């Protein structure tokens, strides 16, 4: 009887990326960043600014 051979195939690494955004100068990212880190985010992008003041098409 032939022996079965097992082949280990590595799965690609998955990355979790977070995005924290506040819109006013009075707000801070701290709570959002804490939650994103707790969720296991490898990288966190931060943005500060209001969409209301941006030029729109």
mmCIF file of the C-alpha atoms, coordinates in Angstrom:
data_MODEL
# 
_entry.id   MODEL 
# 
loop_
_atom_site.group_PDB 
_atom_site.id 
_atom_site.type_symbol 
_atom_site.label_atom_id 
_atom_site.label_alt_id 
_atom_site.label_comp_id 
_atom_site.label_asym_id 
_atom_site.label_entity_id 
_atom_site.label_seq_id 
_atom_site.pdbx_PDB_ins_code 
_atom_site.Cartn_x 
_atom_site.Cartn_y 
_atom_site.Cartn_z 
_atom_site.occupancy 
_atom_site.B_iso_or_equiv 
_atom_site.pdbx_formal_charge 
_atom_site.auth_seq_id 
_atom_site.auth_comp_id 
_atom_site.auth_asym_id 
_atom_site.auth_atom_id 
_atom_site.pdbx_PDB_model_num 
ATOM 1  C CA . UNK A 1 1  ? 0.000   0.000  0.000  1.00 0.00 ? 1  UNK A CA 1 
ATOM 2  C CA . UNK A 1 2  ? 1.334   3.460  -0.911 1.00 0.00 ? 2  UNK A CA 1 
ATOM 3  C CA . UNK A 1 3  ? 2.075   5.897  1.878  1.00 0.00 ? 3  UNK A CA 1 
ATOM 4  C CA . UNK A 1 4  ? 0.312   9.234  1.859  1.00 0.00 ? 4  UNK A CA 1 
ATOM 5  C CA . UNK A 1 5  ? 2.633   12.213 1.900  1.00 0.00 ? 5  UNK A CA 1 
ATOM 6  C CA . UNK A 1 6  ? 1.637   15.387 3.721  1.00 0.00 ? 6  UNK A CA 1 
ATOM 7  C CA . UNK A 1 7  ? 2.650   18.730 2.254  1.00 0.00 ? 7  UNK A CA 1 
ATOM 8  C CA . UNK A 1 8  ? 2.635   21.814 4.448  1.00 0.00 ? 8  UNK A CA 1 
ATOM 9  C CA . UNK A 1 9  ? 1.499   24.864 2.529  1.00 0.00 ? 9  UNK A CA 1 
ATOM 10 C CA . UNK A 1 10 ? 2.053   28.190 4.237  1.00 0.00 ? 10 UNK A CA 1 
ATOM 11 C CA . UNK A 1 11 ? -0.874  30.549 4.220  1.00 0.00 ? 11 UNK A CA 1 
ATOM 12 C CA . UNK A 1 12 ? -0.094  34.133 3.269  1.00 0.00 ? 12 UNK A CA 1 
ATOM 13 C CA . UNK A 1 13 ? 0.237   36.469 6.216  1.00 0.00 ? 13 UNK A CA 1 
ATOM 14 C CA . UNK A 1 14 ? -2.817  38.590 6.826  1.00 0.00 ? 14 UNK A CA 1 
ATOM 15 C CA . UNK A 1 15 ? -2.479  42.155 8.036  1.00 0.00 ? 15 UNK A CA 1 
ATOM 16 C CA . UNK A 1 16 ? -5.101  44.135 9.842  1.00 0.00 ? 16 UNK A CA 1 
ATOM 17 C CA . UNK A 1 17 ? -4.996  47.855 9.110  1.00 0.00 ? 17 UNK A CA 1 
ATOM 18 C CA . UNK A 1 18 ? -6.915  50.457 11.113 1.00 0.00 ? 18 UNK A CA 1 
ATOM 19 C CA . UNK A 1 19 ? -8.051  53.991 10.386 1.00 0.00 ? 19 UNK A CA 1 
ATOM 20 C CA . UNK A 1 20 ? -8.701  56.600 13.087 1.00 0.00 ? 20 UNK A CA 1 
ATOM 21 C CA . UNK A 1 21 ? -10.250 59.935 12.206 1.00 0.00 ? 21 UNK A CA 1 
ATOM 22 C CA . UNK A 1 22 ? -11.371 63.004 14.102 1.00 0.00 ? 22 UNK A CA 1 
ATOM 23 C CA . UNK A 1 23 ? -12.871 66.119 12.587 1.00 0.00 ? 23 UNK A CA 1 
ATOM 24 C CA . UNK A 1 24 ? -12.355 68.914 15.120 1.00 0.00 ? 24 UNK A CA 1 
ATOM 25 C CA . UNK A 1 25 ? -9.378  70.307 17.009 1.00 0.00 ? 25 UNK A CA 1 
ATOM 26 C CA . UNK A 1 26 ? -11.096 69.423 20.304 1.00 0.00 ? 26 UNK A CA 1 
ATOM 27 C CA . UNK A 1 27 ? -11.154 65.692 19.516 1.00 0.00 ? 27 UNK A CA 1 
ATOM 28 C CA . UNK A 1 28 ? -8.334  63.178 19.986 1.00 0.00 ? 28 UNK A CA 1 
ATOM 29 C CA . UNK A 1 29 ? -7.626  59.783 18.431 1.00 0.00 ? 29 UNK A CA 1 
ATOM 30 C CA . UNK A 1 30 ? -6.717  58.082 21.727 1.00 0.00 ? 30 UNK A CA 1 
ATOM 31 C CA . UNK A 1 31 ? -9.850  55.964 22.275 1.00 0.00 ? 31 UNK A CA 1 
ATOM 32 C CA . UNK A 1 32 ? -10.018 54.914 18.624 1.00 0.00 ? 32 UNK A CA 1 
ATOM 33 C CA . UNK A 1 33 ? -6.356  53.934 18.585 1.00 0.00 ? 33 UNK A CA 1 
ATOM 34 C CA . UNK A 1 34 ? -6.723  51.912 21.798 1.00 0.00 ? 34 UNK A CA 1 
ATOM 35 C CA . UNK A 1 35 ? -9.636  49.986 20.248 1.00 0.00 ? 35 UNK A CA 1 
ATOM 36 C CA . UNK A 1 36 ? -7.777  49.394 16.987 1.00 0.00 ? 36 UNK A CA 1 
ATOM 37 C CA . UNK A 1 37 ? -4.727  48.082 18.852 1.00 0.00 ? 37 UNK A CA 1 
ATOM 38 C CA . UNK A 1 38 ? -6.942  45.834 20.981 1.00 0.00 ? 38 UNK A CA 1 
ATOM 39 C CA . UNK A 1 39 ? -8.458  44.488 17.744 1.00 0.00 ? 39 UNK A CA 1 
ATOM 40 C CA . UNK A 1 40 ? -4.965  43.524 16.579 1.00 0.00 ? 40 UNK A CA 1 
ATOM 41 C CA . UNK A 1 41 ? -4.244  46.159 13.948 1.00 0.00 ? 41 UNK A CA 1 
ATOM 42 C CA . UNK A 1 42 ? -0.713  45.955 12.585 1.00 0.00 ? 42 UNK A CA 1 
ATOM 43 C CA . UNK A 1 43 ? -0.789  49.467 11.200 1.00 0.00 ? 43 UNK A CA 1 
ATOM 44 C CA . UNK A 1 44 ? -2.984  52.429 12.115 1.00 0.00 ? 44 UNK A CA 1 
ATOM 45 C CA . UNK A 1 45 ? -3.502  55.453 9.907  1.00 0.00 ? 45 UNK A CA 1 
ATOM 46 C CA . UNK A 1 46 ? -4.676  58.690 11.494 1.00 0.00 ? 46 UNK A CA 1 
ATOM 47 C CA . UNK A 1 47 ? -6.426  61.647 9.955  1.00 0.00 ? 47 UNK A CA 1 
ATOM 48 C CA . UNK A 1 48 ? -7.379  64.942 11.493 1.00 0.00 ? 48 UNK A CA 1 
ATOM 49 C CA . UNK A 1 49 ? -9.584  67.345 9.609  1.00 0.00 ? 49 UNK A CA 1 
ATOM 50 C CA . UNK A 1 50 ? -13.090 68.284 8.702  1.00 0.00 ? 50 UNK A CA 1 
ATOM 51 C CA . UNK A 1 51 ? -14.717 67.144 5.499  1.00 0.00 ? 51 UNK A CA 1 
ATOM 52 C CA . UNK A 1 52 ? -16.898 70.246 5.583  1.00 0.00 ? 52 UNK A CA 1 
ATOM 53 C CA . UNK A 1 53 ? -13.952 72.546 4.935  1.00 0.00 ? 53 UNK A CA 1 
ATOM 54 C CA . UNK A 1 54 ? -12.568 70.595 1.973  1.00 0.00 ? 54 UNK A CA 1 
ATOM 55 C CA . UNK A 1 55 ? -13.210 71.567 -1.614 1.00 0.00 ? 55 UNK A CA 1 
ATOM 56 C CA . UNK A 1 56 ? -15.560 69.132 -3.304 1.00 0.00 ? 56 UNK A CA 1 
ATOM 57 C CA . UNK A 1 57 ? -16.244 68.541 -6.985 1.00 0.00 ? 57 UNK A CA 1 
# 
